[in-house]
PDB file of C-alpha atoms in Angstrom:
ATOM      1  CA  UNK W   1      78.136  22.175 -45.371  1.00 36.00           C
ATOM      2  CA  UNK W   2      80.432  19.167 -44.557  1.00 39.00           C
ATOM      3  CA  UNK W   3      80.280  15.655 -45.417  1.00 45.00           C
ATOM      4  CA  UNK W   4      80.469  14.866 -41.420  1.00 52.00           C
ATOM      5  CA  UNK W   5      80.290  16.698 -37.951  1.00 59.00           C
ATOM      6  CA  UNK W   6      82.129  14.988 -35.295  1.00 70.00           C
ATOM      7  CA  UNK W   7      79.253  16.304 -32.862  1.00 88.00           C
ATOM      8  CA  UNK W   8      76.630  13.938 -34.671  1.00 94.00           C
ATOM      9  CA  UNK W   9      76.623  10.526 -34.252  1.00 92.00           C
ATOM     10  CA  UNK W  10      75.427   8.125 -36.863  1.00 92.00           C
ATOM     11  CA  UNK W  11      71.354   8.130 -35.865  1.00 96.00           C
ATOM     12  CA  UNK W  12      69.857   4.200 -35.308  1.00 96.00           C
ATOM     13  CA  UNK W  13      67.039   2.769 -36.281  1.00 94.00           C
ATOM     14  CA  UNK W  14      64.624   0.164 -33.886  1.00 93.00           C
ATOM     15  CA  UNK W  15      61.895  -2.207 -35.041  1.00 90.00           C
ATOM     16  CA  UNK W  16      59.224  -3.005 -32.587  1.00 90.00           C
ATOM     17  CA  UNK W  17      55.987  -4.068 -34.164  1.00 88.00           C
ATOM     18  CA  UNK W  18      55.176  -1.786 -36.567  1.00 87.00           C
ATOM     19  CA  UNK W  19      57.147   0.691 -34.684  1.00 91.00           C
ATOM     20  CA  UNK W  20      60.071   2.216 -35.788  1.00 93.00           C
ATOM     21  CA  UNK W  21      62.399   4.337 -33.366  1.00 95.00           C
ATOM     22  CA  UNK W  22      65.371   6.573 -34.422  1.00 97.00           C
ATOM     23  CA  UNK W  23      68.111   7.633 -31.936  1.00 98.00           C
ATOM     24  CA  UNK W  24      70.585  10.586 -32.656  1.00 97.00           C
ATOM     25  CA  UNK W  25      73.077  11.988 -29.742  1.00 96.00           C
ATOM     26  CA  UNK W  26      74.423  15.333 -30.721  1.00 96.00           C
ATOM     27  CA  UNK W  27      77.677  16.167 -28.390  1.00 95.00           C
ATOM     28  CA  UNK W  28      77.411  20.138 -29.055  1.00 95.00           C
ATOM     29  CA  UNK W  29      80.255  22.752 -28.031  1.00 94.00           C
ATOM     30  CA  UNK W  30      77.611  25.100 -26.365  1.00 95.00           C
ATOM     31  CA  UNK W  31      75.837  25.438 -23.230  1.00 94.00           C
ATOM     32  CA  UNK W  32      72.363  23.909 -22.240  1.00 95.00           C
ATOM     33  CA  UNK W  33      70.462  27.131 -22.351  1.00 95.00           C
ATOM     34  CA  UNK W  34      71.681  27.835 -25.894  1.00 96.00           C
ATOM     35  CA  UNK W  35      70.755  24.029 -27.069  1.00 97.00           C
ATOM     36  CA  UNK W  36      67.167  24.447 -25.684  1.00 98.00           C
ATOM     37  CA  UNK W  37      66.197  27.849 -27.136  1.00 98.00           C
ATOM     38  CA  UNK W  38      67.347  25.699 -30.506  1.00 98.00           C
ATOM     39  CA  UNK W  39      65.145  22.946 -30.073  1.00 98.00           C
ATOM     40  CA  UNK W  40      62.053  23.925 -27.682  1.00 98.00           C
ATOM     41  CA  UNK W  41      61.341  27.812 -29.498  1.00 97.00           C
ATOM     42  CA  UNK W  42      59.651  29.146 -32.226  1.00 97.00           C
ATOM     43  CA  UNK W  43      62.603  31.223 -33.006  1.00 97.00           C
ATOM     44  CA  UNK W  44      65.158  28.586 -32.676  1.00 97.00           C
ATOM     45  CA  UNK W  45      63.362  25.704 -34.351  1.00 98.00           C
ATOM     46  CA  UNK W  46      62.965  28.111 -37.688  1.00 97.00           C
ATOM     47  CA  UNK W  47      66.822  28.604 -37.475  1.00 97.00           C
ATOM     48  CA  UNK W  48      67.132  24.476 -38.518  1.00 97.00           C
ATOM     49  CA  UNK W  49      64.050  22.383 -38.808  1.00 96.00           C
ATOM     50  CA  UNK W  50      60.641  24.061 -38.992  1.00 96.00           C
ATOM     51  CA  UNK W  51      58.728  27.336 -38.847  1.00 96.00           C
ATOM     52  CA  UNK W  52      56.716  26.302 -35.247  1.00 97.00           C
ATOM     53  CA  UNK W  53      53.403  28.109 -34.964  1.00 96.00           C
ATOM     54  CA  UNK W  54      51.354  27.883 -33.130  1.00 96.00           C
ATOM     55  CA  UNK W  55      54.246  26.829 -30.475  1.00 98.00           C
ATOM     56  CA  UNK W  56      52.303  26.856 -26.927  1.00 98.00           C
ATOM     57  CA  UNK W  57      55.571  25.683 -24.661  1.00 97.00           C
ATOM     58  CA  UNK W  58      53.729  23.529 -22.255  1.00 97.00           C
ATOM     59  CA  UNK W  59      52.558  20.143 -21.902  1.00 98.00           C
ATOM     60  CA  UNK W  60      49.236  19.890 -23.937  1.00 98.00           C
ATOM     61  CA  UNK W  61      50.052  23.176 -25.726  1.00 98.00           C
ATOM     62  CA  UNK W  62      49.695  22.824 -29.475  1.00 98.00           C
ATOM     63  CA  UNK W  63      52.314  22.982 -31.950  1.00 98.00           C
ATOM     64  CA  UNK W  64      52.239  23.237 -35.753  1.00 98.00           C
ATOM     65  CA  UNK W  65      55.809  22.542 -37.650  1.00 97.00           C
ATOM     66  CA  UNK W  66      56.038  23.932 -41.337  1.00 95.00           C
ATOM     67  CA  UNK W  67      59.532  22.544 -42.688  1.00 92.00           C
ATOM     68  CA  UNK W  68      60.736  25.733 -44.681  1.00 90.00           C
ATOM     69  CA  UNK W  69      62.825  23.037 -47.180  1.00 84.00           C
ATOM     70  CA  UNK W  70      60.465  22.031 -49.758  1.00 74.00           C
ATOM     71  CA  UNK W  71      59.945  19.381 -52.297  1.00 71.00           C
ATOM     72  CA  UNK W  72      61.253  19.223 -56.196  1.00 69.00           C
ATOM     73  CA  UNK W  73      57.134  21.074 -56.626  1.00 76.00           C
ATOM     74  CA  UNK W  74      57.750  23.785 -54.043  1.00 75.00           C
ATOM     75  CA  UNK W  75      55.786  21.876 -51.391  1.00 80.00           C
ATOM     76  CA  UNK W  76      56.004  22.479 -47.583  1.00 84.00           C
ATOM     77  CA  UNK W  77      55.781  19.424 -44.734  1.00 88.00           C
ATOM     78  CA  UNK W  78      53.242  20.446 -42.305  1.00 94.00           C
ATOM     79  CA  UNK W  79      52.440  18.769 -39.326  1.00 95.00           C
ATOM     80  CA  UNK W  80      50.169  19.739 -36.427  1.00 97.00           C
ATOM     81  CA  UNK W  81      50.285  18.341 -32.698  1.00 98.00           C
ATOM     82  CA  UNK W  82      50.778  18.758 -29.509  1.00 98.00           C
ATOM     83  CA  UNK W  83      53.489  19.041 -26.915  1.00 98.00           C
ATOM     84  CA  UNK W  84      53.441  16.220 -24.929  1.00 98.00           C
ATOM     85  CA  UNK W  85      56.465  16.616 -22.418  1.00 98.00           C
ATOM     86  CA  UNK W  86      57.986  19.804 -21.009  1.00 98.00           C
ATOM     87  CA  UNK W  87      60.807  19.954 -18.850  1.00 97.00           C
ATOM     88  CA  UNK W  88      62.436  23.207 -19.305  1.00 96.00           C
ATOM     89  CA  UNK W  89      66.349  22.473 -20.293  1.00 95.00           C
ATOM     90  CA  UNK W  90      65.696  19.225 -19.934  1.00 97.00           C
ATOM     91  CA  UNK W  91      62.866  17.408 -21.842  1.00 98.00           C
ATOM     92  CA  UNK W  92      60.889  18.831 -24.975  1.00 98.00           C
ATOM     93  CA  UNK W  93      58.916  16.483 -26.913  1.00 98.00           C
ATOM     94  CA  UNK W  94      56.129  17.056 -29.668  1.00 98.00           C
ATOM     95  CA  UNK W  95      53.568  14.483 -30.939  1.00 98.00           C
ATOM     96  CA  UNK W  96      52.520  15.657 -33.988  1.00 97.00           C
ATOM     97  CA  UNK W  97      49.620  13.917 -36.382  1.00 94.00           C
ATOM     98  CA  UNK W  98      50.539  11.675 -39.720  1.00 87.00           C
ATOM     99  CA  UNK W  99      54.060  10.485 -40.812  1.00 85.00           C
ATOM    100  CA  UNK W 100      56.214  12.314 -37.930  1.00 89.00           C
ATOM    101  CA  UNK W 101      55.371  10.669 -35.244  1.00 95.00           C
ATOM    102  CA  UNK W 102      56.638  11.540 -31.682  1.00 97.00           C
ATOM    103  CA  UNK W 103      59.567  13.626 -31.939  1.00 98.00           C
ATOM    104  CA  UNK W 104      61.594  13.988 -28.175  1.00 98.00           C
ATOM    105  CA  UNK W 105      64.911  16.271 -27.614  1.00 98.00           C
ATOM    106  CA  UNK W 106      66.495  15.467 -24.498  1.00 98.00           C
ATOM    107  CA  UNK W 107      69.221  17.020 -22.725  1.00 98.00           C
ATOM    108  CA  UNK W 108      71.463  16.024 -20.446  1.00 95.00           C
ATOM    109  CA  UNK W 109      73.610  17.426 -17.458  1.00 87.00           C
ATOM    110  CA  UNK W 110      76.341  19.142 -19.568  1.00 83.00           C
ATOM    111  CA  UNK W 111      79.931  17.567 -19.768  1.00 80.00           C
ATOM    112  CA  UNK W 112      82.119  20.001 -19.860  1.00 83.00           C
ATOM    113  CA  UNK W 113      81.745  22.600 -22.445  1.00 84.00           C
ATOM    114  CA  UNK W 114      79.146  20.321 -23.988  1.00 89.00           C
ATOM    115  CA  UNK W 115      75.852  19.550 -23.863  1.00 94.00           C
ATOM    116  CA  UNK W 116      74.627  16.499 -25.168  1.00 96.00           C
ATOM    117  CA  UNK W 117      71.462  15.959 -27.065  1.00 97.00           C
ATOM    118  CA  UNK W 118      69.525  12.610 -27.192  1.00 98.00           C
ATOM    119  CA  UNK W 119      66.824  13.154 -29.612  1.00 98.00           C
ATOM    120  CA  UNK W 120      64.308   9.966 -30.573  1.00 98.00           C
ATOM    121  CA  UNK W 121      61.585  10.314 -33.370  1.00 97.00           C
ATOM    122  CA  UNK W 122      59.246   7.152 -32.875  1.00 96.00           C
ATOM    123  CA  UNK W 123      56.294   6.577 -36.091  1.00 94.00           C
ATOM    124  CA  UNK W 124      54.594   3.970 -37.437  1.00 90.00           C
ATOM    125  CA  UNK W 125      55.557   1.848 -40.626  1.00 78.00           C
ATOM    126  CA  UNK W 126      58.553   1.352 -43.020  1.00 70.00           C
ATOM    127  CA  UNK W 127      58.354   2.985 -45.657  1.00 68.00           C
ATOM    128  CA  UNK W 128      59.923   5.999 -44.554  1.00 84.00           C
ATOM    129  CA  UNK W 129      62.872   5.056 -42.825  1.00 90.00           C
ATOM    130  CA  UNK W 130      65.638   5.615 -44.770  1.00 92.00           C
ATOM    131  CA  UNK W 131      63.941   9.191 -45.899  1.00 91.00           C
ATOM    132  CA  UNK W 132      63.752   9.802 -42.088  1.00 92.00           C
ATOM    133  CA  UNK W 133      66.877   9.009 -41.142  1.00 95.00           C
ATOM    134  CA  UNK W 134      68.525  11.233 -43.761  1.00 94.00           C
ATOM    135  CA  UNK W 135      66.132  13.938 -43.063  1.00 93.00           C
ATOM    136  CA  UNK W 136      66.688  13.788 -38.986  1.00 95.00           C
ATOM    137  CA  UNK W 137      70.864  13.457 -40.126  1.00 96.00           C
ATOM    138  CA  UNK W 138      70.488  16.529 -42.749  1.00 95.00           C
ATOM    139  CA  UNK W 139      68.738  18.962 -40.052  1.00 96.00           C
ATOM    140  CA  UNK W 140      71.243  18.097 -37.017  1.00 97.00           C
ATOM    141  CA  UNK W 141      73.731  19.619 -39.643  1.00 96.00           C
ATOM    142  CA  UNK W 142      72.174  22.637 -39.409  1.00 96.00           C
ATOM    143  CA  UNK W 143      70.915  22.344 -36.260  1.00 97.00           C
ATOM    144  CA  UNK W 144      74.904  22.506 -35.571  1.00 97.00           C
ATOM    145  CA  UNK W 145      75.483  25.301 -38.006  1.00 96.00           C
ATOM    146  CA  UNK W 146      72.454  27.759 -36.356  1.00 97.00           C
ATOM    147  CA  UNK W 147      74.205  26.997 -33.010  1.00 97.00           C
ATOM    148  CA  UNK W 148      77.472  28.394 -34.285  1.00 96.00           C
ATOM    149  CA  UNK W 149      75.928  31.952 -35.173  1.00 97.00           C
ATOM    150  CA  UNK W 150      74.625  30.578 -38.933  1.00 97.00           C
ATOM    151  CA  UNK W 151      71.010  29.349 -39.501  1.00 97.00           C
ATOM    152  CA  UNK W 152      69.876  28.006 -42.630  1.00 95.00           C
ATOM    153  CA  UNK W 153      69.775  29.806 -45.594  1.00 94.00           C
ATOM    154  CA  UNK W 154      66.618  27.597 -46.711  1.00 90.00           C
ATOM    155  CA  UNK W 155      66.323  29.203 -50.047  1.00 85.00           C
ATOM    156  CA  UNK W 156      69.296  27.520 -50.817  1.00 86.00           C
ATOM    157  CA  UNK W 157      68.766  24.214 -49.592  1.00 86.00           C
ATOM    158  CA  UNK W 158      68.357  21.101 -52.044  1.00 86.00           C
ATOM    159  CA  UNK W 159      67.655  17.208 -52.201  1.00 89.00           C
ATOM    160  CA  UNK W 160      71.710  16.574 -52.735  1.00 93.00           C
ATOM    161  CA  UNK W 161      72.807  16.428 -49.373  1.00 93.00           C
ATOM    162  CA  UNK W 162      69.342  14.414 -48.260  1.00 91.00           C
ATOM    163  CA  UNK W 163      70.285  12.388 -51.052  1.00 94.00           C
ATOM    164  CA  UNK W 164      74.059  11.382 -50.287  1.00 95.00           C
ATOM    165  CA  UNK W 165      72.793  11.170 -46.522  1.00 95.00           C
ATOM    166  CA  UNK W 166      70.033   8.668 -47.426  1.00 95.00           C
ATOM    167  CA  UNK W 167      72.397   6.950 -49.979  1.00 95.00           C
ATOM    168  CA  UNK W 168      74.813   6.613 -46.679  1.00 94.00           C
ATOM    169  CA  UNK W 169      72.206   5.007 -44.614  1.00 94.00           C
ATOM    170  CA  UNK W 170      70.604   2.631 -47.186  1.00 93.00           C
ATOM    171  CA  UNK W 171      74.025   1.252 -48.053  1.00 90.00           C
ATOM    172  CA  UNK W 172      75.133   0.667 -44.415  1.00 75.00           C
ATOM    173  CA  UNK W 173      71.406  -1.175 -43.446  1.00 66.00           C
ATOM    174  CA  UNK W 174      70.657   1.955 -41.947  1.00 57.00           C
ATOM    175  CA  UNK W 175      73.416   3.351 -39.535  1.00 47.00           C
ATOM    176  CA  UNK W 176      74.152   6.001 -41.321  1.00 44.00           C
ATOM    177  CA  UNK W 177      77.445   8.183 -43.123  1.00 46.00           C
ATOM    178  CA  UNK W 178      80.484   7.305 -41.798  1.00 40.00           C
TER     179      UNK W 178
END
C-alpha cells in the first residue's frame, strides 16, 4: 500500500463543546453504485472496514460492526447501533454505541468518472482524536484498494501504517499526512 492515496483528502477535525467531528473527502474513480455497495452493504463493508452482522439497511435498522483488524492481543472492536439515515446511493449513517459515535457516508452526484464520498465521524471526548483520524485514514486506504478489486487481507494487518498515519496527524496538529 502506498504512503498516500491522491483520492483521499487529509482528514480534518473540529471541536464543538465535548464533541469531535472528523471529516474526510474521497474522490473515487468508480461509479456511485459501486461506492455505495462498499459503504452500505455487509459484503462491501467487510472488504475494507468491518464485518456488519446484523445489518438491516433501513432507518431504525440494527447494525453491529466487528472490526477485522485486531489489537496486539488479538482483540477485535465490536460496536452495535442503529441505522440513523438511509437514502439509497446517497446517505448511509450508522450511530454506534461507545466511542465510535455517529459515522456518515454521503455520496454526491458523480463528477465526470469520479464519485465523491464525504465522510463524517462524530464522537465525544479528546482521548481518541488522533487514533480515529489515523484509523479512518487507514481504512479509507483499504477502501480504495477494495474498490480496485483488492479487498483487505486482515490476517496481514499490522499497526505499522496506522502508527505512521497517527504520527503524521500528531505532527501537523491533526491535519494528516501529506
